[in-house]
mmCIF file of C-alpha atoms in Angstrom:
data_model
loop_
_atom_site.group_PDB
_atom_site.id
_atom_site.type_symbol
_atom_site.label_atom_id
_atom_site.label_comp_id
_atom_site.label_asym_id
_atom_site.label_seq_id
_atom_site.Cartn_x
_atom_site.Cartn_y
_atom_site.Cartn_z
ATOM 1 C CA MET A 1 0.000 0.000 0.000
ATOM 2 C CA GLU A 2 2.759 2.380 0.793
ATOM 3 C CA GLU A 3 4.402 1.694 -2.579
ATOM 4 C CA LYS A 4 1.145 2.517 -4.412
ATOM 5 C CA LYS A 5 0.779 5.642 -2.363
ATOM 6 C CA ASN A 6 4.305 6.761 -3.241
ATOM 7 C CA SER A 7 3.790 6.059 -6.930
ATOM 8 C CA MET A 8 0.577 8.087 -6.888
ATOM 9 C CA GLU A 9 2.315 11.015 -5.233
ATOM 10 C CA GLU A 10 5.101 10.871 -7.804
ATOM 11 C CA LYS A 11 2.571 10.969 -10.656
ATOM 12 C CA ILE A 12 0.775 13.933 -9.100
ATOM 13 C CA GLU A 13 4.059 15.783 -8.714
ATOM 14 C CA ASP A 14 4.934 15.062 -12.355
ATOM 15 C CA ILE A 15 1.564 16.436 -13.501
ATOM 16 C CA VAL A 16 1.960 19.548 -11.368
ATOM 17 C CA ASN A 17 5.473 20.118 -12.691
ATOM 18 C CA GLN A 18 4.265 19.766 -16.300
ATOM 19 C CA GLU A 19 1.495 22.323 -15.725
ATOM 20 C CA VAL A 20 3.968 24.778 -14.187
ATOM 21 C CA GLU A 21 6.319 24.384 -17.143
ATOM 22 C CA LEU A 22 3.430 24.940 -19.592
ATOM 23 C CA GLU A 23 2.406 28.102 -17.747
ATOM 24 C CA ARG A 24 5.976 29.375 -17.864
ATOM 25 C CA GLU A 25 6.240 28.701 -21.619
ATOM 26 C CA GLY A 26 2.917 30.507 -22.266
ATOM 27 C CA THR A 27 4.111 33.512 -20.313
ATOM 28 C CA VAL A 28 7.378 33.621 -22.269
ATOM 29 C CA ASN A 29 5.518 33.361 -25.617
ATOM 30 C CA THR A 30 3.139 36.141 -24.587
ATOM 31 C CA ASP A 31 6.023 38.388 -23.679
ATOM 32 C CA GLU A 32 7.767 37.635 -26.972
ATOM 33 C CA SER A 33 4.568 38.445 -28.949
ATOM 34 C CA ALA A 34 4.178 41.714 -27.106
ATOM 35 C CA ASP A 35 7.796 42.573 -27.800
ATOM 36 C CA THR A 36 7.324 41.727 -31.485
ATOM 37 C CA THR A 37 4.160 43.858 -31.748
ATOM 38 C CA LYS A 38 5.867 46.755 -29.998
ATOM 39 C CA ALA A 39 8.877 46.525 -32.307
ATOM 40 C CA ALA A 40 6.619 46.474 -35.378
ATOM 41 C CA GLY A 41 4.773 49.586 -34.117
ATOM 42 C CA GLU A 42 8.044 51.363 -33.539
ATOM 43 C CA ASN A 43 9.161 50.446 -37.071
ATOM 44 C CA GLU A 44 5.935 51.845 -38.543
ATOM 45 C CA VAL A 45 6.319 55.054 -36.562
ATOM 46 C CA ASN A 46 9.895 55.374 -37.736
ATOM 47 C CA THR A 47 8.837 54.710 -41.334
ATOM 48 C CA ASP A 48 6.106 57.395 -41.180
ATOM 49 C CA ALA A 49 8.530 59.845 -39.630
ATOM 50 C CA ASP A 50 11.091 59.102 -42.335
ATOM 51 C CA SER A 51 8.539 59.548 -45.137
ATOM 52 C CA HIS A 52 7.295 62.786 -43.563
ATOM 53 C CA ASN A 53 10.857 64.053 -43.282
ATOM 54 C CA ASN A 54 11.547 63.066 -46.902
ATOM 55 C CA THR A 55 8.438 64.958 -48.067
ATOM 56 C CA GLU A 56 9.451 68.038 -46.125
ATOM 57 C CA ASP A 57 12.943 67.791 -47.579
ATOM 58 C CA MET A 58 11.518 67.589 -51.117
ATOM 59 C CA GLU A 59 9.279 70.610 -50.538
ATOM 60 C CA GLU A 60 12.164 72.570 -49.064
ATOM 61 C CA GLU A 61 14.358 71.716 -52.032
ATOM 62 C CA MET A 62 11.609 72.721 -54.491
ATOM 63 C CA ASP A 63 11.029 75.972 -52.607
ATOM 64 C CA GLU A 64 14.682 76.983 -52.721
ATOM 65 C CA GLU A 65 15.412 80.244 -54.381
ATOM 66 C CA THR A 66 17.147 80.172 -57.773
ATOM 67 C CA GLU A 67 18.746 82.923 -59.793
ATOM 68 C CA ASP A 68 17.980 83.605 -63.492
ATOM 69 C CA THR A 69 20.338 85.072 -66.142
ATOM 70 C CA ASN A 70 19.633 88.634 -64.980
ATOM 71 C CA GLY A 71 20.607 87.802 -61.424
ATOM 72 C CA GLU A 72 17.048 88.138 -60.158
ATOM 73 C CA LYS A 73 15.864 85.622 -57.586
ATOM 74 C CA LYS A 74 12.903 83.449 -58.347
ATOM 75 C CA THR A 75 11.108 81.032 -56.067
ATOM 76 C CA VAL A 76 10.226 77.685 -57.561
ATOM 77 C CA LYS A 77 6.742 76.810 -56.403
ATOM 78 C CA SER A 78 6.135 73.357 -55.066
ATOM 79 C CA PHE A 79 4.249 70.980 -57.310
ATOM 80 C CA PHE A 80 2.258 69.757 -54.342
ATOM 81 C CA ARG A 81 1.128 73.219 -53.233
ATOM 82 C CA LYS A 82 -1.685 75.291 -54.742
ATOM 83 C CA ASP A 83 -1.171 79.035 -54.706
ATOM 84 C CA LYS A 84 -4.113 80.938 -53.323
ATOM 85 C CA LYS A 85 -4.825 84.195 -55.165
ATOM 86 C CA ASP A 86 -5.262 87.322 -53.166
ATOM 87 C CA LYS A 87 -8.676 89.001 -53.107
ATOM 88 C CA LYS A 88 -7.148 92.080 -54.707
ATOM 89 C CA ASP A 89 -5.799 90.028 -57.610
ATOM 90 C CA LEU A 90 -9.198 88.400 -58.115
ATOM 91 C CA LYS A 91 -10.871 91.814 -58.113
ATOM 92 C CA ILE A 92 -8.347 93.151 -60.629
ATOM 93 C CA GLU A 93 -8.954 90.188 -62.935
ATOM 94 C CA GLU A 94 -12.714 90.711 -62.678
ATOM 95 C CA LEU A 95 -12.440 94.413 -63.527
ATOM 96 C CA ASN A 96 -10.092 93.693 -66.446
ATOM 97 C CA ASP A 97 -12.568 91.158 -67.822
ATOM 98 C CA LYS A 98 -15.411 93.680 -67.566
ATOM 99 C CA LEU A 99 -13.290 96.326 -69.278
ATOM 100 C CA MET A 100 -12.416 94.024 -72.174
ATOM 101 C CA ARG A 101 -16.075 93.083 -72.615
ATOM 102 C CA CYS A 102 -17.153 96.734 -72.604
ATOM 103 C CA MET A 103 -14.498 97.617 -75.181
ATOM 104 C CA ALA A 104 -15.597 94.748 -77.435
ATOM 105 C CA GLU A 105 -19.257 95.761 -77.131
ATOM 106 C CA PHE A 106 -18.417 99.392 -77.918
ATOM 107 C CA ASP A 107 -16.376 98.365 -80.965
ATOM 108 C CA ASN A 108 -19.280 96.261 -82.249
ATOM 109 C CA TYR A 109 -21.661 99.179 -81.617
ATOM 110 C CA ARG A 110 -19.381 101.559 -83.531
ATOM 111 C CA LYS A 111 -19.143 99.230 -86.527
ATOM 112 C CA ARG A 112 -22.889 98.626 -86.500
ATOM 113 C CA SER A 113 -23.570 102.374 -86.315
ATOM 114 C CA GLU A 114 -21.237 103.103 -89.218
ATOM 115 C CA LYS A 115 -22.914 100.396 -91.294
ATOM 116 C CA GLU A 116 -26.378 101.757 -90.490
ATOM 117 C CA LYS A 117 -25.281 105.288 -91.376
ATOM 118 C CA ALA A 118 -23.875 104.091 -94.702
ATOM 119 C CA GLN A 119 -27.105 102.249 -95.451
ATOM 120 C CA MET A 120 -29.169 105.290 -94.559
ATOM 121 C CA PHE A 121 -26.984 107.434 -96.833
ATOM 122 C CA GLU A 122 -27.398 104.939 -99.675
ATOM 123 C CA ILE A 123 -31.173 104.906 -99.236
ATOM 124 C CA GLY A 124 -31.336 108.703 -99.113
ATOM 125 C CA ALA A 125 -29.114 109.124 -102.185
ATOM 126 C CA ARG A 126 -31.106 106.550 -104.117
ATOM 127 C CA ASP A 127 -34.365 108.280 -103.238
ATOM 128 C CA ILE A 128 -33.026 111.644 -104.484
ATOM 129 C CA ILE A 129 -31.711 110.098 -107.705
ATOM 130 C CA GLU A 130 -35.067 108.453 -108.419
ATOM 131 C CA LYS A 131 -36.702 111.891 -108.192
ATOM 132 C CA VAL A 132 -34.055 113.507 -110.413
ATOM 133 C CA LEU A 133 -34.266 110.889 -113.203
ATOM 134 C CA PRO A 134 -37.550 112.279 -114.666
ATOM 135 C CA VAL A 135 -35.805 115.665 -114.972
ATOM 136 C CA ILE A 136 -33.028 114.040 -117.021
ATOM 137 C CA ASP A 137 -35.663 112.324 -119.189
ATOM 138 C CA ASN A 138 -37.321 115.667 -119.870
ATOM 139 C CA PHE A 139 -33.987 117.239 -120.793
ATOM 140 C CA GLU A 140 -33.320 114.427 -123.262
ATOM 141 C CA ARG A 141 -36.815 114.685 -124.775
ATOM 142 C CA GLY A 142 -36.491 118.454 -125.126
ATOM 143 C CA LEU A 143 -33.052 118.251 -126.743
ATOM 144 C CA GLY A 144 -34.298 115.507 -129.074
ATOM 145 C CA ALA A 145 -37.149 117.708 -130.274
ATOM 146 C CA ILE A 146 -34.863 120.605 -131.275
ATOM 147 C CA THR A 147 -34.140 120.891 -134.992
ATOM 148 C CA GLU A 148 -30.660 121.203 -136.415
ATOM 149 C CA GLU A 149 -31.140 124.923 -137.060
ATOM 150 C CA GLU A 150 -32.336 125.558 -133.480
ATOM 151 C CA LYS A 151 -29.329 123.738 -132.018
ATOM 152 C CA GLU A 152 -27.125 126.622 -133.178
ATOM 153 C CA GLY A 153 -29.079 129.065 -131.036
ATOM 154 C CA ALA A 154 -27.907 130.289 -127.647
ATOM 155 C CA PHE A 155 -30.980 128.935 -125.857
ATOM 156 C CA ALA A 156 -30.529 125.368 -127.125
ATOM 157 C CA GLN A 157 -26.822 125.422 -126.347
ATOM 158 C CA GLY A 158 -27.536 126.661 -122.821
ATOM 159 C CA ILE A 159 -30.062 123.858 -122.243
ATOM 160 C CA GLU A 160 -27.579 121.270 -123.521
ATOM 161 C CA LYS A 161 -24.829 122.572 -121.208
ATOM 162 C CA ILE A 162 -27.136 122.414 -118.194
ATOM 163 C CA TYR A 163 -28.079 118.848 -119.123
ATOM 164 C CA LYS A 164 -24.438 117.787 -119.453
ATOM 165 C CA GLN A 165 -23.553 119.421 -116.126
ATOM 166 C CA LEU A 166 -26.390 117.598 -114.370
ATOM 167 C CA VAL A 167 -25.412 114.242 -115.883
ATOM 168 C CA THR A 168 -21.738 114.784 -115.003
ATOM 169 C CA THR A 169 -22.591 115.608 -111.383
ATOM 170 C CA LEU A 170 -24.769 112.517 -110.995
ATOM 171 C CA THR A 171 -22.120 110.338 -112.658
ATOM 172 C CA GLU A 172 -19.504 111.533 -110.187
ATOM 173 C CA ALA A 173 -21.914 110.657 -107.363
ATOM 174 C CA GLY A 174 -22.114 107.055 -108.623
ATOM 175 C CA LEU A 175 -24.943 107.083 -111.187
ATOM 176 C CA LYS A 176 -24.407 105.260 -114.492
ATOM 177 C CA PRO A 177 -26.751 104.264 -117.349
ATOM 178 C CA ILE A 178 -27.583 100.630 -118.092
ATOM 179 C CA GLU A 179 -26.512 99.370 -121.510
ATOM 180 C CA ALA A 180 -29.485 97.935 -123.368
ATOM 181 C CA VAL A 181 -29.610 98.124 -127.213
ATOM 182 C CA GLY A 182 -27.770 95.190 -128.807
ATOM 183 C CA LYS A 183 -27.272 93.404 -125.472
ATOM 184 C CA ALA A 184 -28.805 90.104 -124.407
ATOM 185 C CA PHE A 185 -31.989 90.543 -122.427
ATOM 186 C CA ASP A 186 -31.380 90.362 -118.678
ATOM 187 C CA PRO A 187 -34.390 90.606 -116.362
ATOM 188 C CA ASN A 188 -32.091 91.945 -113.614
ATOM 189 C CA PHE A 189 -31.498 95.111 -115.646
ATOM 190 C CA HIS A 190 -34.154 95.196 -118.401
ATOM 191 C CA ASN A 191 -37.929 95.467 -118.345
ATOM 192 C CA ALA A 192 -39.409 93.995 -121.565
ATOM 193 C CA VAL A 193 -42.586 95.837 -122.572
ATOM 194 C CA MET A 194 -42.655 94.644 -126.206
ATOM 195 C CA HIS A 195 -41.663 91.514 -128.098
ATOM 196 C CA ALA A 196 -41.075 91.092 -131.834
ATOM 197 C CA GLU A 197 -39.651 88.656 -134.376
ATOM 198 C CA ASP A 198 -36.723 89.671 -136.547
ATOM 199 C CA PRO A 199 -34.782 86.952 -138.416
ATOM 200 C CA GLU A 200 -31.919 89.375 -139.108
ATOM 201 C CA GLN A 201 -31.078 89.733 -135.411
ATOM 202 C CA GLY A 202 -29.974 87.217 -132.819
ATOM 203 C CA GLU A 203 -32.091 85.451 -130.254
ATOM 204 C CA ASN A 204 -33.312 87.189 -127.100
ATOM 205 C CA LEU A 205 -31.696 90.538 -127.902
ATOM 206 C CA VAL A 206 -32.738 94.063 -126.953
ATOM 207 C CA ALA A 207 -33.711 95.794 -130.183
ATOM 208 C CA GLU A 208 -34.975 99.131 -128.885
ATOM 209 C CA GLU A 209 -34.934 101.160 -125.685
ATOM 210 C CA PHE A 210 -37.975 103.223 -124.731
ATOM 211 C CA GLN A 211 -36.725 104.513 -121.394
ATOM 212 C CA LYS A 212 -33.160 104.566 -120.192
ATOM 213 C CA GLY A 213 -32.313 102.623 -117.047
ATOM 214 C CA TYR A 214 -29.816 103.652 -114.387
ATOM 215 C CA MET A 215 -27.743 102.102 -111.614
ATOM 216 C CA TYR A 216 -26.533 103.806 -108.470
ATOM 217 C CA ARG A 217 -23.207 102.135 -107.686
ATOM 218 C CA ASP A 218 -24.138 98.420 -107.580
ATOM 219 C CA THR A 219 -27.902 98.870 -107.162
ATOM 220 C CA VAL A 220 -30.442 99.174 -109.949
ATOM 221 C CA VAL A 221 -32.371 102.420 -109.491
ATOM 222 C CA ARG A 222 -34.551 102.009 -112.571
ATOM 223 C CA HIS A 223 -34.770 99.142 -115.079
ATOM 224 C CA SER A 224 -34.465 99.896 -118.774
ATOM 225 C CA MET A 225 -37.783 99.740 -120.624
ATOM 226 C CA VAL A 226 -36.964 97.791 -123.815
ATOM 227 C CA LYS A 227 -38.220 95.863 -126.809
ATOM 228 C CA VAL A 228 -36.946 92.280 -127.158
ATOM 229 C CA VAL A 229 -36.688 90.300 -130.421
ATOM 230 C CA ASN A 230 -36.752 86.546 -131.008
#
């Protein structure tokens, strides 16, 4: 019985010793894990600090002052920084933009006004010429009715000079007659009031002019009244 009791005590002591050793090993492993975690944290902190220092170094290097060919100092702005404009600069840019817009609008207004004035002048001149054309027609009819003997008189010569002066003045202002007789009929310049057949003449030709047509510069003031053949 005593031998069994001793063997049992030995077994219990062995079990207790094993449990103590296991507890010691677990404590050592826990301490090692904590040390490892702490070391890793310190490495991360060091890495962040190094990267932050490197970034600051890069910004400092990019912000260093450099000298150009004229000896003036210039500051190289960092690529990572955005320059904030001053309120005064923004206001100046806004006022400059408004000024440029006003100048452009005024220039357009000036050109438009000049164009409208020119158009008004053209319309007024054309209206006056239309009223003067019947006077020229009457001069031509009166001179055509004078006989050869009467043309030698002072009165007829005076009328002819006045007619030539009037025609010269209107021609200098931009009036010119439209060619009609012997020309091909053109509805843009001719007004056909009579049509006839004549085998001796060409096709669609103006054979006779009843009333002379005129143009003021590039505008037709009055179409020629003509007779068209074939």
